[in-house]
Amino acid sequence: MPCIKPAQPENVKGINEETFIREGKGKLKVMVESGDETMETTMNGSLKSVEEIAEMLGVEARDGKIEAVVDGVKVRMERGKLELEFESGDRMKIEKA
């Protein structure tokens, strides 16, 4: 997907999993895969909307989905499910529990 504007590292630098999560009702499963190790936990809250995250990352959401590379990180998202894949090969998934 084309970028609306290039990602600006100073805007994206402080992003972590809490950036994508809205406080409130619901449970989310957070999985981090690094090499052959996997860490899994649950937390309270819900994912922000696809549109909110697209705006935050400076990319375009199409058909309710995001598929983009932002500052070297592959971002795939659809309602209720977010996946980030880093240049190192590590992956983080956040989805409804």
PDB file of N, CA and C in Angstrom:
ATOM      1  N   MET A   1       0.839  -1.181   0.000  1.00  0.00           N
ATOM      2  CA  MET A   1       0.000   0.000   0.000  1.00  0.00           C
ATOM      3  C   MET A   1       0.880   1.238   0.000  1.00  0.00           C
ATOM      4  N   PRO A   2       0.487   2.238  -0.720  1.00  0.00           N
ATOM      5  CA  PRO A   2       1.298   3.448  -0.754  1.00  0.00           C
ATOM      6  C   PRO A   2       1.165   4.242   0.542  1.00  0.00           C
ATOM      7  N   CYS A   3       2.241   4.904   0.872  1.00  0.00           N
ATOM      8  CA  CYS A   3       2.222   5.755   2.065  1.00  0.00           C
ATOM      9  C   CYS A   3       1.575   7.085   1.721  1.00  0.00           C
ATOM     10  N   ILE A   4       0.830   7.644   2.650  1.00  0.00           N
ATOM     11  CA  ILE A   4       0.284   8.980   2.479  1.00  0.00           C
ATOM     12  C   ILE A   4       1.423   9.976   2.592  1.00  0.00           C
ATOM     13  N   LYS A   5       2.281   9.755   3.549  1.00  0.00           N
ATOM     14  CA  LYS A   5       3.488  10.551   3.730  1.00  0.00           C
ATOM     15  C   LYS A   5       4.525   9.621   4.331  1.00  0.00           C
ATOM     16  N   PRO A   6       5.802   9.881   4.104  1.00  0.00           N
ATOM     17  CA  PRO A   6       6.819   8.989   4.664  1.00  0.00           C
ATOM     18  C   PRO A   6       6.776   9.000   6.190  1.00  0.00           C
ATOM     19  N   ALA A   7       7.043   7.845   6.777  1.00  0.00           N
ATOM     20  CA  ALA A   7       7.087   7.779   8.236  1.00  0.00           C
ATOM     21  C   ALA A   7       8.227   8.650   8.737  1.00  0.00           C
ATOM     22  N   GLN A   8       7.987   9.318   9.825  1.00  0.00           N
ATOM     23  CA  GLN A   8       9.008  10.172  10.404  1.00  0.00           C
ATOM     24  C   GLN A   8       9.503   9.504  11.672  1.00  0.00           C
ATOM     25  N   PRO A   9      10.759   9.046  11.676  1.00  0.00           N
ATOM     26  CA  PRO A   9      11.268   8.273  12.812  1.00  0.00           C
ATOM     27  C   PRO A   9      11.056   8.945  14.166  1.00  0.00           C
ATOM     28  N   GLU A  10      11.114  10.264  14.225  1.00  0.00           N
ATOM     29  CA  GLU A  10      10.905  10.920  15.517  1.00  0.00           C
ATOM     30  C   GLU A  10       9.482  10.729  16.014  1.00  0.00           C
ATOM     31  N   ASN A  11       8.517  10.521  15.119  1.00  0.00           N
ATOM     32  CA  ASN A  11       7.132  10.273  15.523  1.00  0.00           C
ATOM     33  C   ASN A  11       6.892   8.812  15.887  1.00  0.00           C
ATOM     34  N   VAL A  12       7.657   7.906  15.298  1.00  0.00           N
ATOM     35  CA  VAL A  12       7.434   6.484  15.465  1.00  0.00           C
ATOM     36  C   VAL A  12       8.373   5.886  16.515  1.00  0.00           C
ATOM     37  N   LYS A  13       9.358   6.642  16.937  1.00  0.00           N
ATOM     38  CA  LYS A  13      10.417   6.137  17.812  1.00  0.00           C
ATOM     39  C   LYS A  13       9.896   5.538  19.116  1.00  0.00           C
ATOM     40  N   GLY A  14       8.950   6.180  19.777  1.00  0.00           N
ATOM     41  CA  GLY A  14       8.494   5.730  21.085  1.00  0.00           C
ATOM     42  C   GLY A  14       7.361   4.723  21.050  1.00  0.00           C
ATOM     43  N   ILE A  15       7.079   4.132  19.889  1.00  0.00           N
ATOM     44  CA  ILE A  15       5.938   3.231  19.773  1.00  0.00           C
ATOM     45  C   ILE A  15       6.271   1.873  20.397  1.00  0.00           C
ATOM     46  N   ASN A  16       5.368   1.381  21.227  1.00  0.00           N
ATOM     47  CA  ASN A  16       5.458   0.028  21.771  1.00  0.00           C
ATOM     48  C   ASN A  16       4.057  -0.550  21.758  1.00  0.00           C
ATOM     49  N   GLU A  17       3.885  -1.759  22.310  1.00  0.00           N
ATOM     50  CA  GLU A  17       2.564  -2.387  22.186  1.00  0.00           C
ATOM     51  C   GLU A  17       1.446  -1.578  22.827  1.00  0.00           C
ATOM     52  N   GLU A  18       1.741  -0.826  23.910  1.00  0.00           N
ATOM     53  CA  GLU A  18       0.697  -0.032  24.547  1.00  0.00           C
ATOM     54  C   GLU A  18       0.178   1.081  23.637  1.00  0.00           C
ATOM     55  N   THR A  19       0.966   1.497  22.666  1.00  0.00           N
ATOM     56  CA  THR A  19       0.567   2.544  21.737  1.00  0.00           C
ATOM     57  C   THR A  19      -0.669   2.137  20.931  1.00  0.00           C
ATOM     58  N   PHE A  20      -0.815   0.848  20.670  1.00  0.00           N
ATOM     59  CA  PHE A  20      -1.888   0.341  19.831  1.00  0.00           C
ATOM     60  C   PHE A  20      -3.131  -0.062  20.629  1.00  0.00           C
ATOM     61  N   ILE A  21      -3.039   0.023  21.960  1.00  0.00           N
ATOM     62  CA  ILE A  21      -4.097  -0.509  22.817  1.00  0.00           C
ATOM     63  C   ILE A  21      -4.850   0.614  23.515  1.00  0.00           C
ATOM     64  N   ARG A  22      -6.148   0.479  23.526  1.00  0.00           N
ATOM     65  CA  ARG A  22      -7.035   1.411  24.210  1.00  0.00           C
ATOM     66  C   ARG A  22      -7.455   0.768  25.519  1.00  0.00           C
ATOM     67  N   GLU A  23      -7.394   1.541  26.594  1.00  0.00           N
ATOM     68  CA  GLU A  23      -7.842   1.022  27.892  1.00  0.00           C
ATOM     69  C   GLU A  23      -9.337   0.776  27.847  1.00  0.00           C
ATOM     70  N   GLY A  24      -9.788  -0.166  28.621  1.00  0.00           N
ATOM     71  CA  GLY A  24     -11.220  -0.421  28.686  1.00  0.00           C
ATOM     72  C   GLY A  24     -11.507  -1.892  28.804  1.00  0.00           C
ATOM     73  N   LYS A  25     -12.710  -2.239  28.407  1.00  0.00           N
ATOM     74  CA  LYS A  25     -13.152  -3.626  28.509  1.00  0.00           C
ATOM     75  C   LYS A  25     -12.489  -4.472  27.442  1.00  0.00           C
ATOM     76  N   GLY A  26     -12.470  -5.748  27.700  1.00  0.00           N
ATOM     77  CA  GLY A  26     -11.928  -6.687  26.735  1.00  0.00           C
ATOM     78  C   GLY A  26     -10.584  -7.230  27.174  1.00  0.00           C
ATOM     79  N   LYS A  27     -10.162  -8.279  26.516  1.00  0.00           N
ATOM     80  CA  LYS A  27      -8.870  -8.915  26.779  1.00  0.00           C
ATOM     81  C   LYS A  27      -8.149  -9.072  25.458  1.00  0.00           C
ATOM     82  N   LEU A  28      -6.845  -8.845  25.502  1.00  0.00           N
ATOM     83  CA  LEU A  28      -6.000  -9.015  24.330  1.00  0.00           C
ATOM     84  C   LEU A  28      -4.905 -10.023  24.635  1.00  0.00           C
ATOM     85  N   LYS A  29      -4.566 -10.801  23.625  1.00  0.00           N
ATOM     86  CA  LYS A  29      -3.442 -11.721  23.722  1.00  0.00           C
ATOM     87  C   LYS A  29      -2.273 -11.071  22.987  1.00  0.00           C
ATOM     88  N   VAL A  30      -1.133 -10.972  23.664  1.00  0.00           N
ATOM     89  CA  VAL A  30       0.076 -10.396  23.070  1.00  0.00           C
ATOM     90  C   VAL A  30       1.109 -11.513  22.982  1.00  0.00           C
ATOM     91  N   MET A  31       1.590 -11.766  21.756  1.00  0.00           N
ATOM     92  CA  MET A  31       2.583 -12.801  21.524  1.00  0.00           C
ATOM     93  C   MET A  31       3.813 -12.178  20.894  1.00  0.00           C
ATOM     94  N   VAL A  32       4.986 -12.492  21.456  1.00  0.00           N
ATOM     95  CA  VAL A  32       6.247 -12.017  20.898  1.00  0.00           C
ATOM     96  C   VAL A  32       7.066 -13.247  20.540  1.00  0.00           C
ATOM     97  N   GLU A  33       7.476 -13.330  19.272  1.00  0.00           N
ATOM     98  CA  GLU A  33       8.287 -14.446  18.788  1.00  0.00           C
ATOM     99  C   GLU A  33       9.666 -13.918  18.436  1.00  0.00           C
ATOM    100  N   SER A  34      10.680 -14.500  19.052  1.00  0.00           N
ATOM    101  CA  SER A  34      12.058 -14.112  18.788  1.00  0.00           C
ATOM    102  C   SER A  34      12.864 -15.387  18.587  1.00  0.00           C
ATOM    103  N   GLY A  35      13.304 -15.608  17.352  1.00  0.00           N
ATOM    104  CA  GLY A  35      13.982 -16.862  17.040  1.00  0.00           C
ATOM    105  C   GLY A  35      13.021 -18.013  17.263  1.00  0.00           C
ATOM    106  N   ASP A  36      13.433 -18.977  18.098  1.00  0.00           N
ATOM    107  CA  ASP A  36      12.535 -20.093  18.382  1.00  0.00           C
ATOM    108  C   ASP A  36      11.894 -19.966  19.765  1.00  0.00           C
ATOM    109  N   GLU A  37      11.976 -18.778  20.364  1.00  0.00           N
ATOM    110  CA  GLU A  37      11.331 -18.523  21.653  1.00  0.00           C
ATOM    111  C   GLU A  37      10.050 -17.726  21.443  1.00  0.00           C
ATOM    112  N   THR A  38       9.022 -18.050  22.230  1.00  0.00           N
ATOM    113  CA  THR A  38       7.752 -17.340  22.155  1.00  0.00           C
ATOM    114  C   THR A  38       7.308 -16.963  23.557  1.00  0.00           C
ATOM    115  N   MET A  39       6.930 -15.698  23.725  1.00  0.00           N
ATOM    116  CA  MET A  39       6.389 -15.225  24.986  1.00  0.00           C
ATOM    117  C   MET A  39       4.948 -14.811  24.728  1.00  0.00           C
ATOM    118  N   GLU A  40       4.045 -15.249  25.583  1.00  0.00           N
ATOM    119  CA  GLU A  40       2.635 -14.946  25.393  1.00  0.00           C
ATOM    120  C   GLU A  40       2.056 -14.428  26.706  1.00  0.00           C
ATOM    121  N   THR A  41       1.247 -13.388  26.626  1.00  0.00           N
ATOM    122  CA  THR A  41       0.592 -12.838  27.805  1.00  0.00           C
ATOM    123  C   THR A  41      -0.757 -12.272  27.399  1.00  0.00           C
ATOM    124  N   THR A  42      -1.593 -11.973  28.372  1.00  0.00           N
ATOM    125  CA  THR A  42      -2.855 -11.300  28.087  1.00  0.00           C
ATOM    126  C   THR A  42      -2.881  -9.993  28.856  1.00  0.00           C
ATOM    127  N   MET A  43      -3.622  -9.048  28.335  1.00  0.00           N
ATOM    128  CA  MET A  43      -3.768  -7.761  28.999  1.00  0.00           C
ATOM    129  C   MET A  43      -5.172  -7.230  28.774  1.00  0.00           C
ATOM    130  N   ASN A  44      -5.602  -6.330  29.644  1.00  0.00           N
ATOM    131  CA  ASN A  44      -6.920  -5.721  29.523  1.00  0.00           C
ATOM    132  C   ASN A  44      -6.879  -4.605  28.491  1.00  0.00           C
ATOM    133  N   GLY A  45      -7.941  -4.479  27.710  1.00  0.00           N
ATOM    134  CA  GLY A  45      -8.048  -3.399  26.741  1.00  0.00           C
ATOM    135  C   GLY A  45      -8.507  -3.909  25.392  1.00  0.00           C
ATOM    136  N   SER A  46      -8.490  -3.016  24.419  1.00  0.00           N
ATOM    137  CA  SER A  46      -8.859  -3.386  23.056  1.00  0.00           C
ATOM    138  C   SER A  46      -7.929  -2.658  22.087  1.00  0.00           C
ATOM    139  N   LEU A  47      -7.795  -3.213  20.895  1.00  0.00           N
ATOM    140  CA  LEU A  47      -6.968  -2.563  19.877  1.00  0.00           C
ATOM    141  C   LEU A  47      -7.641  -1.285  19.400  1.00  0.00           C
ATOM    142  N   LYS A  48      -6.839  -0.293  19.093  1.00  0.00           N
ATOM    143  CA  LYS A  48      -7.377   0.905  18.462  1.00  0.00           C
ATOM    144  C   LYS A  48      -7.860   0.506  17.069  1.00  0.00           C
ATOM    145  N   SER A  49      -8.647   1.363  16.465  1.00  0.00           N
ATOM    146  CA  SER A  49      -9.202   1.042  15.146  1.00  0.00           C
ATOM    147  C   SER A  49      -8.106   1.058  14.075  1.00  0.00           C
ATOM    148  N   VAL A  50      -8.402   0.372  12.986  1.00  0.00           N
ATOM    149  CA  VAL A  50      -7.473   0.331  11.849  1.00  0.00           C
ATOM    150  C   VAL A  50      -7.167   1.753  11.377  1.00  0.00           C
ATOM    151  N   GLU A  51      -8.194   2.595  11.312  1.00  0.00           N
ATOM    152  CA  GLU A  51      -8.010   3.964  10.838  1.00  0.00           C
ATOM    153  C   GLU A  51      -7.119   4.775  11.782  1.00  0.00           C
ATOM    154  N   GLU A  52      -7.312   4.599  13.093  1.00  0.00           N
ATOM    155  CA  GLU A  52      -6.479   5.321  14.062  1.00  0.00           C
ATOM    156  C   GLU A  52      -5.017   4.927  13.936  1.00  0.00           C
ATOM    157  N   ILE A  53      -4.756   3.640  13.797  1.00  0.00           N
ATOM    158  CA  ILE A  53      -3.379   3.161  13.702  1.00  0.00           C
ATOM    159  C   ILE A  53      -2.761   3.573  12.372  1.00  0.00           C
ATOM    160  N   ALA A  54      -3.528   3.542  11.289  1.00  0.00           N
ATOM    161  CA  ALA A  54      -3.018   3.981   9.988  1.00  0.00           C
ATOM    162  C   ALA A  54      -2.603   5.448  10.061  1.00  0.00           C
ATOM    163  N   GLU A  55      -3.433   6.273  10.676  1.00  0.00           N
ATOM    164  CA  GLU A  55      -3.109   7.694  10.815  1.00  0.00           C
ATOM    165  C   GLU A  55      -1.865   7.892  11.671  1.00  0.00           C
ATOM    166  N   MET A  56      -1.765   7.133  12.755  1.00  0.00           N
ATOM    167  CA  MET A  56      -0.617   7.230  13.656  1.00  0.00           C
ATOM    168  C   MET A  56       0.685   6.863  12.931  1.00  0.00           C
ATOM    169  N   LEU A  57       0.620   5.853  12.052  1.00  0.00           N
ATOM    170  CA  LEU A  57       1.813   5.399  11.339  1.00  0.00           C
ATOM    171  C   LEU A  57       2.069   6.170  10.048  1.00  0.00           C
ATOM    172  N   GLY A  58       1.094   6.954   9.601  1.00  0.00           N
ATOM    173  CA  GLY A  58       1.257   7.720   8.370  1.00  0.00           C
ATOM    174  C   GLY A  58       1.100   6.875   7.124  1.00  0.00           C
ATOM    175  N   VAL A  59       0.234   5.851   7.184  1.00  0.00           N
ATOM    176  CA  VAL A  59      -0.021   4.996   6.023  1.00  0.00           C
ATOM    177  C   VAL A  59      -1.499   5.006   5.705  1.00  0.00           C
ATOM    178  N   GLU A  60      -1.856   4.416   4.583  1.00  0.00           N
ATOM    179  CA  GLU A  60      -3.246   4.383   4.149  1.00  0.00           C
ATOM    180  C   GLU A  60      -3.875   3.031   4.463  1.00  0.00           C
ATOM    181  N   ALA A  61      -5.049   3.054   5.062  1.00  0.00           N
ATOM    182  CA  ALA A  61      -5.815   1.826   5.289  1.00  0.00           C
ATOM    183  C   ALA A  61      -6.724   1.615   4.087  1.00  0.00           C
ATOM    184  N   ARG A  62      -6.760   0.400   3.582  1.00  0.00           N
ATOM    185  CA  ARG A  62      -7.597   0.098   2.425  1.00  0.00           C
ATOM    186  C   ARG A  62      -8.447  -1.116   2.739  1.00  0.00           C
ATOM    187  N   ASP A  63      -9.746  -0.997   2.534  1.00  0.00           N
ATOM    188  CA  ASP A  63     -10.701  -2.076   2.799  1.00  0.00           C
ATOM    189  C   ASP A  63     -10.622  -2.559   4.243  1.00  0.00           C
ATOM    190  N   GLY A  64     -10.375  -1.631   5.172  1.00  0.00           N
ATOM    191  CA  GLY A  64     -10.326  -1.978   6.585  1.00  0.00           C
ATOM    192  C   GLY A  64      -9.090  -2.737   6.998  1.00  0.00           C
ATOM    193  N   LYS A  65      -8.030  -2.671   6.176  1.00  0.00           N
ATOM    194  CA  LYS A  65      -6.789  -3.393   6.465  1.00  0.00           C
ATOM    195  C   LYS A  65      -5.589  -2.483   6.249  1.00  0.00           C
ATOM    196  N   ILE A  66      -4.516  -2.815   6.942  1.00  0.00           N
ATOM    197  CA  ILE A  66      -3.225  -2.142   6.736  1.00  0.00           C
ATOM    198  C   ILE A  66      -2.220  -3.211   6.350  1.00  0.00           C
ATOM    199  N   GLU A  67      -1.489  -2.973   5.289  1.00  0.00           N
ATOM    200  CA  GLU A  67      -0.336  -3.781   4.908  1.00  0.00           C
ATOM    201  C   GLU A  67       0.702  -2.793   4.422  1.00  0.00           C
ATOM    202  N   ALA A  68       1.709  -2.535   5.272  1.00  0.00           N
ATOM    203  CA  ALA A  68       2.688  -1.512   4.943  1.00  0.00           C
ATOM    204  C   ALA A  68       4.008  -1.811   5.642  1.00  0.00           C
ATOM    205  N   VAL A  69       5.056  -1.143   5.194  1.00  0.00           N
ATOM    206  CA  VAL A  69       6.350  -1.180   5.867  1.00  0.00           C
ATOM    207  C   VAL A  69       6.611   0.230   6.367  1.00  0.00           C
ATOM    208  N   VAL A  70       6.791   0.348   7.679  1.00  0.00           N
ATOM    209  CA  VAL A  70       7.022   1.647   8.298  1.00  0.00           C
ATOM    210  C   VAL A  70       8.331   1.571   9.050  1.00  0.00           C
ATOM    211  N   ASP A  71       9.300   2.369   8.622  1.00  0.00           N
ATOM    212  CA  ASP A  71      10.611   2.433   9.271  1.00  0.00           C
ATOM    213  C   ASP A  71      11.213   1.040   9.446  1.00  0.00           C
ATOM    214  N   GLY A  72      11.098   0.206   8.404  1.00  0.00           N
ATOM    215  CA  GLY A  72      11.682  -1.132   8.413  1.00  0.00           C
ATOM    216  C   GLY A  72      10.843  -2.190   9.105  1.00  0.00           C
ATOM    217  N   VAL A  73       9.666  -1.847   9.600  1.00  0.00           N
ATOM    218  CA  VAL A  73       8.797  -2.796  10.295  1.00  0.00           C
ATOM    219  C   VAL A  73       7.591  -3.098   9.407  1.00  0.00           C
ATOM    220  N   LYS A  74       7.360  -4.377   9.116  1.00  0.00           N
ATOM    221  CA  LYS A  74       6.182  -4.780   8.346  1.00  0.00           C
ATOM    222  C   LYS A  74       4.978  -4.752   9.280  1.00  0.00           C
ATOM    223  N   VAL A  75       3.952  -4.035   8.880  1.00  0.00           N
ATOM    224  CA  VAL A  75       2.742  -3.902   9.684  1.00  0.00           C
ATOM    225  C   VAL A  75       1.579  -4.493   8.898  1.00  0.00           C
ATOM    226  N   ARG A  76       0.892  -5.447   9.519  1.00  0.00           N
ATOM    227  CA  ARG A  76      -0.325  -6.011   8.937  1.00  0.00           C
ATOM    228  C   ARG A  76      -1.401  -5.913  10.003  1.00  0.00           C
ATOM    229  N   MET A  77      -2.549  -5.373   9.621  1.00  0.00           N
ATOM    230  CA  MET A  77      -3.630  -5.232  10.579  1.00  0.00           C
ATOM    231  C   MET A  77      -4.960  -5.360   9.888  1.00  0.00           C
ATOM    232  N   GLU A  78      -5.875  -6.000  10.579  1.00  0.00           N
ATOM    233  CA  GLU A  78      -7.276  -5.982  10.234  1.00  0.00           C
ATOM    234  C   GLU A  78      -8.003  -5.913  11.564  1.00  0.00           C
ATOM    235  N   ARG A  79      -9.275  -5.680  11.527  1.00  0.00           N
ATOM    236  CA  ARG A  79     -10.030  -5.479  12.766  1.00  0.00           C
ATOM    237  C   ARG A  79      -9.761  -6.597  13.787  1.00  0.00           C
ATOM    238  N   GLY A  80      -9.293  -6.192  14.968  1.00  0.00           N
ATOM    239  CA  GLY A  80      -9.076  -7.135  16.064  1.00  0.00           C
ATOM    240  C   GLY A  80      -7.781  -7.905  16.015  1.00  0.00           C
ATOM    241  N   LYS A  81      -6.897  -7.611  15.034  1.00  0.00           N
ATOM    242  CA  LYS A  81      -5.657  -8.372  14.903  1.00  0.00           C
ATOM    243  C   LYS A  81      -4.565  -7.482  14.308  1.00  0.00           C
ATOM    244  N   LEU A  82      -3.427  -7.411  14.988  1.00  0.00           N
ATOM    245  CA  LEU A  82      -2.290  -6.608  14.544  1.00  0.00           C
ATOM    246  C   LEU A  82      -1.047  -7.466  14.580  1.00  0.00           C
ATOM    247  N   GLU A  83      -0.238  -7.398  13.534  1.00  0.00           N
ATOM    248  CA  GLU A  83       1.004  -8.151  13.480  1.00  0.00           C
ATOM    249  C   GLU A  83       2.130  -7.229  13.010  1.00  0.00           C
ATOM    250  N   LEU A  84       3.232  -7.228  13.760  1.00  0.00           N
ATOM    251  CA  LEU A  84       4.415  -6.446  13.412  1.00  0.00           C
ATOM    252  C   LEU A  84       5.573  -7.411  13.209  1.00  0.00           C
ATOM    253  N   GLU A  85       6.321  -7.240  12.124  1.00  0.00           N
ATOM    254  CA  GLU A  85       7.501  -8.064  11.879  1.00  0.00           C
ATOM    255  C   GLU A  85       8.693  -7.128  11.705  1.00  0.00           C
ATOM    256  N   PHE A  86       9.682  -7.291  12.577  1.00  0.00           N
ATOM    257  CA  PHE A  86      10.838  -6.404  12.608  1.00  0.00           C
ATOM    258  C   PHE A  86      11.945  -6.930  11.703  1.00  0.00           C
ATOM    259  N   GLU A  87      12.902  -6.053  11.347  1.00  0.00           N
ATOM    260  CA  GLU A  87      13.994  -6.429  10.455  1.00  0.00           C
ATOM    261  C   GLU A  87      14.799  -7.603  11.000  1.00  0.00           C
ATOM    262  N   SER A  88      14.856  -7.735  12.316  1.00  0.00           N
ATOM    263  CA  SER A  88      15.600  -8.820  12.958  1.00  0.00           C
ATOM    264  C   SER A  88      14.916 -10.170  12.792  1.00  0.00           C
ATOM    265  N   GLY A  89      13.661 -10.165  12.324  1.00  0.00           N
ATOM    266  CA  GLY A  89      12.887 -11.390  12.183  1.00  0.00           C
ATOM    267  C   GLY A  89      11.944 -11.614  13.360  1.00  0.00           C
ATOM    268  N   ASP A  90      12.092 -10.827  14.422  1.00  0.00           N
ATOM    269  CA  ASP A  90      11.179 -10.919  15.570  1.00  0.00           C
ATOM    270  C   ASP A  90       9.795 -10.467  15.145  1.00  0.00           C
ATOM    271  N   ARG A  91       8.768 -11.072  15.756  1.00  0.00           N
ATOM    272  CA  ARG A  91       7.395 -10.725  15.418  1.00  0.00           C
ATOM    273  C   ARG A  91       6.605 -10.475  16.689  1.00  0.00           C
ATOM    274  N   MET A  92       5.642  -9.568  16.602  1.00  0.00           N
ATOM    275  CA  MET A  92       4.729  -9.307  17.696  1.00  0.00           C
ATOM    276  C   MET A  92       3.321  -9.356  17.133  1.00  0.00           C
ATOM    277  N   LYS A  93       2.452 -10.105  17.812  1.00  0.00           N
ATOM    278  CA  LYS A  93       1.049 -10.211  17.411  1.00  0.00           C
ATOM    279  C   LYS A  93       0.198  -9.780  18.582  1.00  0.00           C
ATOM    280  N   ILE A  94      -0.815  -8.973  18.291  1.00  0.00           N
ATOM    281  CA  ILE A  94      -1.788  -8.570  19.294  1.00  0.00           C
ATOM    282  C   ILE A  94      -3.156  -8.880  18.698  1.00  0.00           C
ATOM    283  N   GLU A  95      -3.953  -9.648  19.430  1.00  0.00           N
ATOM    284  CA  GLU A  95      -5.289  -9.986  18.936  1.00  0.00           C
ATOM    285  C   GLU A  95      -6.240 -10.186  20.099  1.00  0.00           C
ATOM    286  N   LYS A  96      -7.532 -10.183  19.783  1.00  0.00           N
ATOM    287  CA  LYS A  96      -8.548 -10.416  20.815  1.00  0.00           C
ATOM    288  C   LYS A  96      -8.332 -11.791  21.431  1.00  0.00           C
ATOM    289  N   ALA A  97      -8.483 -11.856  22.757  1.00  0.00           N
ATOM    290  CA  ALA A  97      -8.298 -13.140  23.450  1.00  0.00           C
ATOM    291  C   ALA A  97      -9.601 -13.908  23.502  1.00  0.00           C
TER     292      ALA A  97
END
